[in-house]
Amino acid sequence: MRRIAGIVLAVLLIGGVVAAVVAGRHGDDKGTATKTVRGVIGSEKSDFFADPDVVKALAAKGYTVKTEASGSWAMEDLDLKGYDFAFPSSSAPADQLAEKYHARQPLPRPFYSPLVVVAHRSAAEVLAANGLAVLDGKGKGTLKMSAYLDAAEHDRTWQQLKGAKAHGELTGTLYITSTDPETSNSGALYLAAASYVANGGRVVSSTAEVARTAPLLHKLVSVQGAQQPSSDSVFRDFISGAGNPLVCLYESQVVSLLAERHGADDLVVLYPDTTVNSDHTIVPLDDAGRELGQLLSTDPTLRKLAVKYGFRPQGDSAEFVKATADHAAYLNQTLTGVRQAPVPTSTVLHEMARRARG
């Protein structure tokens, strides 16, 4: 009997220890538990969501965010069942996704970034010498969109431009590299800005206006040959010295580069005098996705971290100006002299991209 009683007592003691450990673990979990939220994002936001400080800030609010990257327009063809949100790079594909998945309006738009053209210094100086750009100091300037589109329409080559002969790398047709407008947001927005200028400063909205601007847009795209599916790819090529000396991408990508390198000797950032803002827009597919969108829009820590990756938080330009003060030589922080063109509807933009690709 004593032996049996001893065994029973030992079992009870062990059970008590296990129960205490489990209870302790549950107590710890209660303080650090996070809600896992899954989403598909534009590739330009991958580094933001992977940043340990962003992960920490989200966890402090109770969220673990798992993401997969996709071209913004390609999201329409994905099966988003099981995801909590989609986060394309602008309002046009977001509105289309919202309609498809019956997402409640308004859609959260935490931050934005204008399209810019990055140029190697030699290319920027030749453009300026020929009236296609105006340089403002060492690292930034303004691209004259009307003059550039006129040069593109008439198939101008670098060799025809004054001063280009001094730079052996500047040969062949003058053009800006952009991404595939049928799958990538930056490529589609490039066409939106160009079509606005070509349409006399009016957003393209009719079949007749699409037809009228299509030949020029086709020329802008066809001269490039095969196009990359994401702006990250074309920017990497540019930084490595490969490919074309003029590339269209997001300002946010430039800011991220400057934050890493604290400057770039051969980089000039040209702000088109007519450009388009890329409004990064969350499409909530459930309540968790909407909660995340609101958090990214309002949380001071996350807004500050968004600026670290070059995004301009909605509603307060001072945050961006202050955070990028060290890179003012490359950035038009207040977008002075830059006109923001409206973006056509999703239907029109799709048709423009289709015709541009031929």
Coordinates of C-alpha atoms in Angstrom, one line a residue:
M1 CA 0.0 0.0 0.0
R2 CA 2.8 2.4 0.8
R3 CA 4.4 1.7 -2.6
I4 CA 1.1 2.3 -4.4
A5 CA 0.6 5.5 -2.4
G6 CA 4.1 6.7 -3.3
I7 CA 3.5 6.1 -7.0
V8 CA 0.2 7.9 -6.9
L9 CA 1.8 10.8 -5.0
A10 CA 4.6 11.0 -7.6
V11 CA 2.1 11.0 -10.5
L12 CA 0.2 13.8 -8.8
L13 CA 3.4 15.8 -8.3
I14 CA 4.5 15.3 -11.9
G15 CA 1.0 16.3 -13.1
G16 CA 1.2 19.4 -11.0
V17 CA 4.5 20.4 -12.4
V18 CA 3.3 19.8 -16.0
A19 CA 0.1 21.8 -15.3
A20 CA 2.2 24.7 -13.9
V21 CA 4.5 24.7 -16.9
V22 CA 1.6 24.6 -19.3
A23 CA -0.2 27.4 -17.4
G24 CA 3.0 29.4 -17.5
R25 CA 3.4 28.9 -21.2
H26 CA -0.2 30.0 -21.7
G27 CA 0.4 33.0 -19.6
D28 CA 3.5 33.9 -21.7
D29 CA 1.5 33.4 -24.9
K30 CA -1.2 35.7 -23.8
G31 CA 1.3 38.6 -23.7
T32 CA 3.0 37.9 -27.0
A33 CA 0.2 36.2 -29.1
T34 CA -0.1 37.5 -32.6
K35 CA -2.8 37.1 -35.2
T36 CA -1.3 35.7 -38.5
V37 CA -2.4 37.7 -41.5
R38 CA -1.6 36.6 -45.1
G39 CA -1.4 38.8 -48.1
V40 CA -0.2 39.3 -51.7
I41 CA 1.8 42.4 -52.2
G42 CA 3.6 44.3 -54.9
S43 CA 7.3 43.3 -55.0
E44 CA 8.4 46.9 -54.2
K45 CA 7.0 46.4 -50.6
S46 CA 8.8 43.1 -49.9
D47 CA 11.8 44.7 -48.1
F48 CA 9.4 46.8 -46.0
F49 CA 7.5 43.8 -44.7
A50 CA 10.7 41.8 -44.2
D51 CA 12.4 44.5 -42.1
P52 CA 12.9 43.2 -38.5
D53 CA 11.7 46.6 -37.2
V54 CA 8.5 46.4 -39.1
V55 CA 8.0 42.8 -38.0
K56 CA 8.6 43.9 -34.4
A57 CA 6.2 46.9 -34.7
L58 CA 3.5 44.7 -36.1
A59 CA 4.0 42.1 -33.4
A60 CA 3.7 44.8 -30.8
K61 CA 0.2 45.4 -32.2
G62 CA -0.7 41.7 -32.3
Y63 CA 0.1 40.8 -35.9
T64 CA 2.3 38.5 -37.8
V65 CA 2.2 39.3 -41.5
K66 CA 3.1 36.7 -44.1
T67 CA 3.4 38.0 -47.7
E68 CA 3.9 36.7 -51.2
A69 CA 5.0 39.1 -54.0
S70 CA 3.2 39.5 -57.3
G71 CA 2.8 42.0 -60.1
S72 CA 0.0 44.3 -59.2
W73 CA -2.1 43.7 -62.3
A74 CA -1.3 40.0 -62.2
M75 CA -3.1 39.7 -58.8
E76 CA -6.4 39.7 -60.7
D77 CA -5.6 36.3 -62.0
L78 CA -4.6 34.8 -58.7
D79 CA -6.8 32.7 -56.5
L80 CA -6.9 34.8 -53.2
K81 CA -9.0 32.3 -51.2
G82 CA -7.4 32.0 -47.8
Y83 CA -5.7 35.4 -48.0
D84 CA -6.6 38.3 -45.8
F85 CA -5.6 41.1 -48.0
A86 CA -4.1 42.1 -51.4
F87 CA -1.7 45.1 -51.5
P88 CA -1.1 46.3 -55.1
S89 CA 0.9 49.4 -56.0
S90 CA -1.9 51.7 -57.1
S91 CA -5.6 52.3 -56.9
A92 CA -6.6 51.0 -60.4
P93 CA -5.7 47.3 -59.8
A94 CA -7.0 47.7 -56.2
D95 CA -10.4 49.0 -57.3
Q96 CA -10.6 46.1 -59.7
L97 CA -9.8 43.5 -57.0
A98 CA -12.2 45.2 -54.6
E99 CA -15.0 44.8 -57.1
K100 CA -14.1 41.2 -57.7
Y101 CA -14.0 40.3 -54.0
H102 CA -16.8 42.7 -52.9
A103 CA -14.4 44.6 -50.5
R104 CA -16.0 47.3 -48.5
Q105 CA -15.1 50.9 -49.4
P106 CA -13.2 53.0 -48.6
L107 CA -10.0 51.1 -49.2
P108 CA -7.1 51.9 -46.9
R109 CA -4.3 53.8 -48.8
P110 CA -1.4 54.0 -46.2
F111 CA 1.2 55.6 -48.5
Y112 CA 2.1 56.6 -52.0
S113 CA 5.1 57.2 -54.3
P114 CA 5.4 59.2 -57.6
L115 CA 6.9 57.7 -60.7
V116 CA 10.4 59.0 -61.5
V117 CA 13.0 58.4 -64.2
V118 CA 16.5 57.5 -63.0
A119 CA 19.3 58.3 -65.4
H120 CA 23.1 57.9 -65.5
R121 CA 24.7 61.3 -65.2
S122 CA 26.0 61.4 -68.8
A123 CA 22.5 60.7 -70.1
A124 CA 20.9 63.3 -67.9
E125 CA 23.4 65.9 -69.0
V126 CA 22.8 65.2 -72.7
L127 CA 19.0 65.4 -72.2
A128 CA 19.5 68.8 -70.5
A129 CA 21.8 70.1 -73.3
N130 CA 19.1 69.3 -75.8
G131 CA 16.1 70.8 -74.0
L132 CA 14.6 67.5 -72.8
A133 CA 15.4 68.0 -69.2
V134 CA 16.4 70.7 -66.6
L135 CA 18.9 69.7 -64.0
D136 CA 18.8 71.1 -60.5
G137 CA 22.2 70.6 -59.0
K138 CA 24.2 67.4 -59.0
G139 CA 21.6 64.6 -58.5
K140 CA 18.1 65.7 -59.6
G141 CA 16.2 67.4 -62.2
T142 CA 13.0 67.6 -64.2
L143 CA 12.1 65.6 -67.4
K144 CA 10.1 67.6 -69.9
M145 CA 7.5 65.1 -70.9
S146 CA 6.2 66.9 -74.0
A147 CA 9.7 67.2 -75.4
Y148 CA 10.6 63.6 -74.6
L149 CA 7.4 62.3 -76.2
D150 CA 8.0 64.4 -79.3
A151 CA 11.5 62.8 -79.6
A152 CA 10.1 59.4 -79.1
E153 CA 7.4 59.9 -81.7
H154 CA 10.1 61.0 -84.3
D155 CA 12.4 58.1 -83.4
R156 CA 15.2 60.3 -82.2
T157 CA 18.5 58.6 -81.5
W158 CA 21.2 59.4 -79.0
Q159 CA 23.6 60.1 -81.8
Q160 CA 21.3 62.9 -83.0
L161 CA 21.6 64.7 -79.7
K162 CA 24.2 67.4 -79.0
G163 CA 27.0 66.1 -76.7
A164 CA 26.1 62.4 -77.0
K165 CA 29.2 61.6 -79.1
A166 CA 31.4 62.1 -76.1
H167 CA 29.7 59.2 -74.4
G168 CA 30.2 55.9 -76.1
E169 CA 27.4 54.2 -74.1
L170 CA 24.8 56.5 -75.5
T171 CA 23.8 54.9 -78.7
G172 CA 20.7 53.8 -80.5
T173 CA 17.1 54.9 -80.1
L174 CA 16.3 57.3 -77.2
Y175 CA 13.8 55.6 -74.9
I176 CA 12.9 55.0 -71.3
T177 CA 12.9 51.5 -70.0
S178 CA 9.6 50.5 -68.2
T179 CA 8.0 47.3 -67.0
D180 CA 5.4 45.2 -68.8
P181 CA 2.2 47.4 -68.5
E182 CA -0.1 44.3 -68.7
T183 CA 1.3 42.8 -65.5
S184 CA 3.2 45.5 -63.7
N185 CA 1.8 48.7 -62.1
S186 CA 4.8 50.9 -62.8
G187 CA 4.6 50.1 -66.6
A188 CA 0.9 50.8 -66.7
L189 CA 1.3 54.1 -64.8
Y190 CA 4.0 55.2 -67.2
L191 CA 1.5 54.8 -70.0
A192 CA -1.1 56.8 -67.9
A193 CA 1.3 59.7 -67.6
A194 CA 2.4 59.6 -71.3
S195 CA -1.2 59.3 -72.5
Y196 CA -2.3 62.3 -70.4
V197 CA 0.3 64.5 -72.0
A198 CA -0.4 63.1 -75.5
N199 CA -4.1 63.8 -74.9
G200 CA -3.6 67.5 -74.4
G201 CA -3.5 67.4 -70.6
R202 CA -6.7 65.4 -70.3
V203 CA -7.2 61.9 -68.9
V204 CA -7.9 59.3 -71.6
S205 CA -11.5 58.2 -71.0
S206 CA -13.0 57.3 -74.4
T207 CA -12.5 54.8 -77.2
A208 CA -11.6 57.6 -79.5
E209 CA -8.9 58.9 -77.1
V210 CA -7.5 55.4 -76.6
A211 CA -7.2 55.0 -80.4
R212 CA -5.6 58.4 -80.8
T213 CA -2.9 57.9 -78.2
A214 CA -2.3 54.2 -79.0
P215 CA 0.3 54.6 -81.8
L216 CA 2.6 56.7 -79.5
L217 CA 2.2 54.3 -76.5
H218 CA 2.9 51.4 -78.8
K219 CA 6.1 53.1 -79.9
L220 CA 7.2 53.7 -76.3
V221 CA 6.8 50.0 -75.5
S222 CA 7.8 48.3 -78.7
V223 CA 11.2 50.0 -78.9
Q224 CA 12.1 48.2 -75.6
G225 CA 11.8 44.7 -76.8
A226 CA 11.2 42.2 -74.0
Q227 CA 10.1 43.9 -70.8
Q228 CA 10.6 42.9 -67.2
P229 CA 7.6 42.0 -65.0
S230 CA 8.7 44.1 -62.0
S231 CA 10.5 47.4 -61.4
D232 CA 12.9 45.8 -58.9
S233 CA 14.4 43.9 -61.9
V234 CA 14.9 46.9 -64.1
F235 CA 16.4 48.9 -61.2
R236 CA 18.9 46.2 -60.4
D237 CA 20.0 46.2 -64.0
F238 CA 20.3 49.9 -63.9
I239 CA 22.4 50.0 -60.7
S240 CA 24.7 47.2 -62.1
G241 CA 25.4 49.4 -65.2
A242 CA 23.6 47.0 -67.5
G243 CA 20.8 47.9 -69.9
N244 CA 19.3 51.3 -70.8
P245 CA 20.6 54.6 -69.2
L246 CA 17.0 55.8 -68.5
V247 CA 14.6 53.8 -66.4
C248 CA 11.1 54.5 -65.1
L249 CA 10.3 53.3 -61.5
Y250 CA 9.1 54.4 -58.2
E251 CA 10.7 57.2 -56.1
S252 CA 10.5 54.9 -53.1
Q253 CA 13.0 52.6 -54.7
V254 CA 15.5 55.4 -55.1
V255 CA 15.1 56.5 -51.5
S256 CA 15.8 52.9 -50.3
L257 CA 18.9 52.8 -52.4
L258 CA 20.1 56.2 -51.0
A259 CA 19.4 55.0 -47.5
E260 CA 21.7 52.0 -48.0
R261 CA 24.5 53.8 -49.9
H262 CA 24.1 57.4 -48.6
G263 CA 24.6 58.6 -52.1
A264 CA 25.2 57.4 -55.7
D265 CA 27.8 59.2 -57.8
D266 CA 26.4 58.2 -61.2
L267 CA 22.7 58.7 -60.3
V268 CA 20.4 61.5 -61.4
V269 CA 16.7 61.4 -60.5
L270 CA 14.5 63.1 -63.1
Y271 CA 10.9 63.9 -62.0
P272 CA 8.7 64.1 -65.0
D273 CA 6.9 67.5 -65.1
T274 CA 3.8 65.4 -65.5
T275 CA 3.8 62.2 -63.6
V276 CA 1.5 59.8 -61.7
N277 CA 1.3 58.9 -58.1
S278 CA 1.3 55.2 -57.2
D279 CA -1.2 55.0 -54.4
H280 CA -0.4 51.8 -52.5
T281 CA -3.8 50.5 -51.7
I282 CA -4.9 47.6 -49.5
V283 CA -7.8 45.5 -50.6
P284 CA -9.2 43.9 -47.4
L285 CA -10.5 40.4 -48.0
D286 CA -11.7 40.1 -44.4
D287 CA -11.7 42.1 -41.1
A288 CA -8.1 41.2 -40.3
G289 CA -7.0 42.6 -43.6
R290 CA -8.9 45.9 -43.0
E291 CA -7.4 46.1 -39.4
L292 CA -3.9 45.8 -40.9
G293 CA -4.7 48.5 -43.5
Q294 CA -5.8 50.9 -40.8
L295 CA -2.8 50.1 -38.6
L296 CA -0.4 50.9 -41.5
S297 CA -2.2 54.1 -42.1
T298 CA -2.2 55.4 -38.5
D299 CA 0.5 53.9 -36.4
P300 CA 3.3 56.4 -36.0
T301 CA 6.1 53.8 -35.8
L302 CA 4.9 52.0 -39.0
R303 CA 4.5 55.3 -40.8
K304 CA 8.0 56.2 -39.9
L305 CA 9.3 52.9 -41.1
A306 CA 7.4 53.3 -44.4
V307 CA 9.3 56.5 -45.0
K308 CA 12.5 54.5 -44.4
Y309 CA 11.6 52.6 -47.6
G310 CA 10.8 55.8 -49.5
F311 CA 7.0 55.7 -49.3
R312 CA 5.3 59.0 -48.6
P313 CA 2.7 58.6 -45.8
Q314 CA -0.8 59.9 -46.8
G315 CA -1.8 63.2 -45.2
D316 CA 1.5 64.6 -43.9
S317 CA 4.3 65.6 -46.3
A318 CA 6.4 66.9 -43.4
E319 CA 7.2 63.3 -42.3
F320 CA 8.8 62.5 -45.7
V321 CA 10.7 65.8 -45.9
K322 CA 12.2 65.5 -42.5
A323 CA 13.1 61.8 -42.9
T324 CA 14.8 62.3 -46.3
A325 CA 16.7 65.5 -45.5
D326 CA 20.1 63.8 -45.9
H327 CA 19.1 62.9 -49.5
A328 CA 17.7 66.3 -50.6
A329 CA 20.3 66.6 -53.3
Y330 CA 18.6 63.7 -55.2
L331 CA 14.9 64.2 -54.3
N332 CA 12.3 66.7 -55.1
Q333 CA 10.9 66.4 -51.6
T334 CA 7.9 68.7 -52.1
L335 CA 7.3 67.8 -55.7
T336 CA 7.7 71.4 -56.8
G337 CA 6.9 71.9 -60.4
V338 CA 5.5 68.4 -60.8
R339 CA 1.9 67.9 -62.1
Q340 CA 0.0 64.9 -61.0
A341 CA -2.0 63.3 -63.8
P342 CA -5.2 61.4 -63.1
V343 CA -5.1 57.7 -63.8
P344 CA -7.6 56.3 -66.3
T345 CA -10.2 53.7 -65.2
S346 CA -9.0 50.1 -64.9
T347 CA -10.9 49.2 -68.1
V348 CA -9.2 52.0 -70.1
L349 CA -5.8 51.3 -68.7
H350 CA -6.0 47.7 -69.6
E351 CA -7.0 48.5 -73.1
M352 CA -4.2 51.0 -73.4
A353 CA -1.7 48.4 -72.1
R354 CA -3.0 45.8 -74.6
R355 CA -2.7 48.2 -77.5
A356 CA 0.7 49.4 -76.4
R357 CA 2.0 45.8 -76.3
G358 CA 0.6 45.2 -79.8

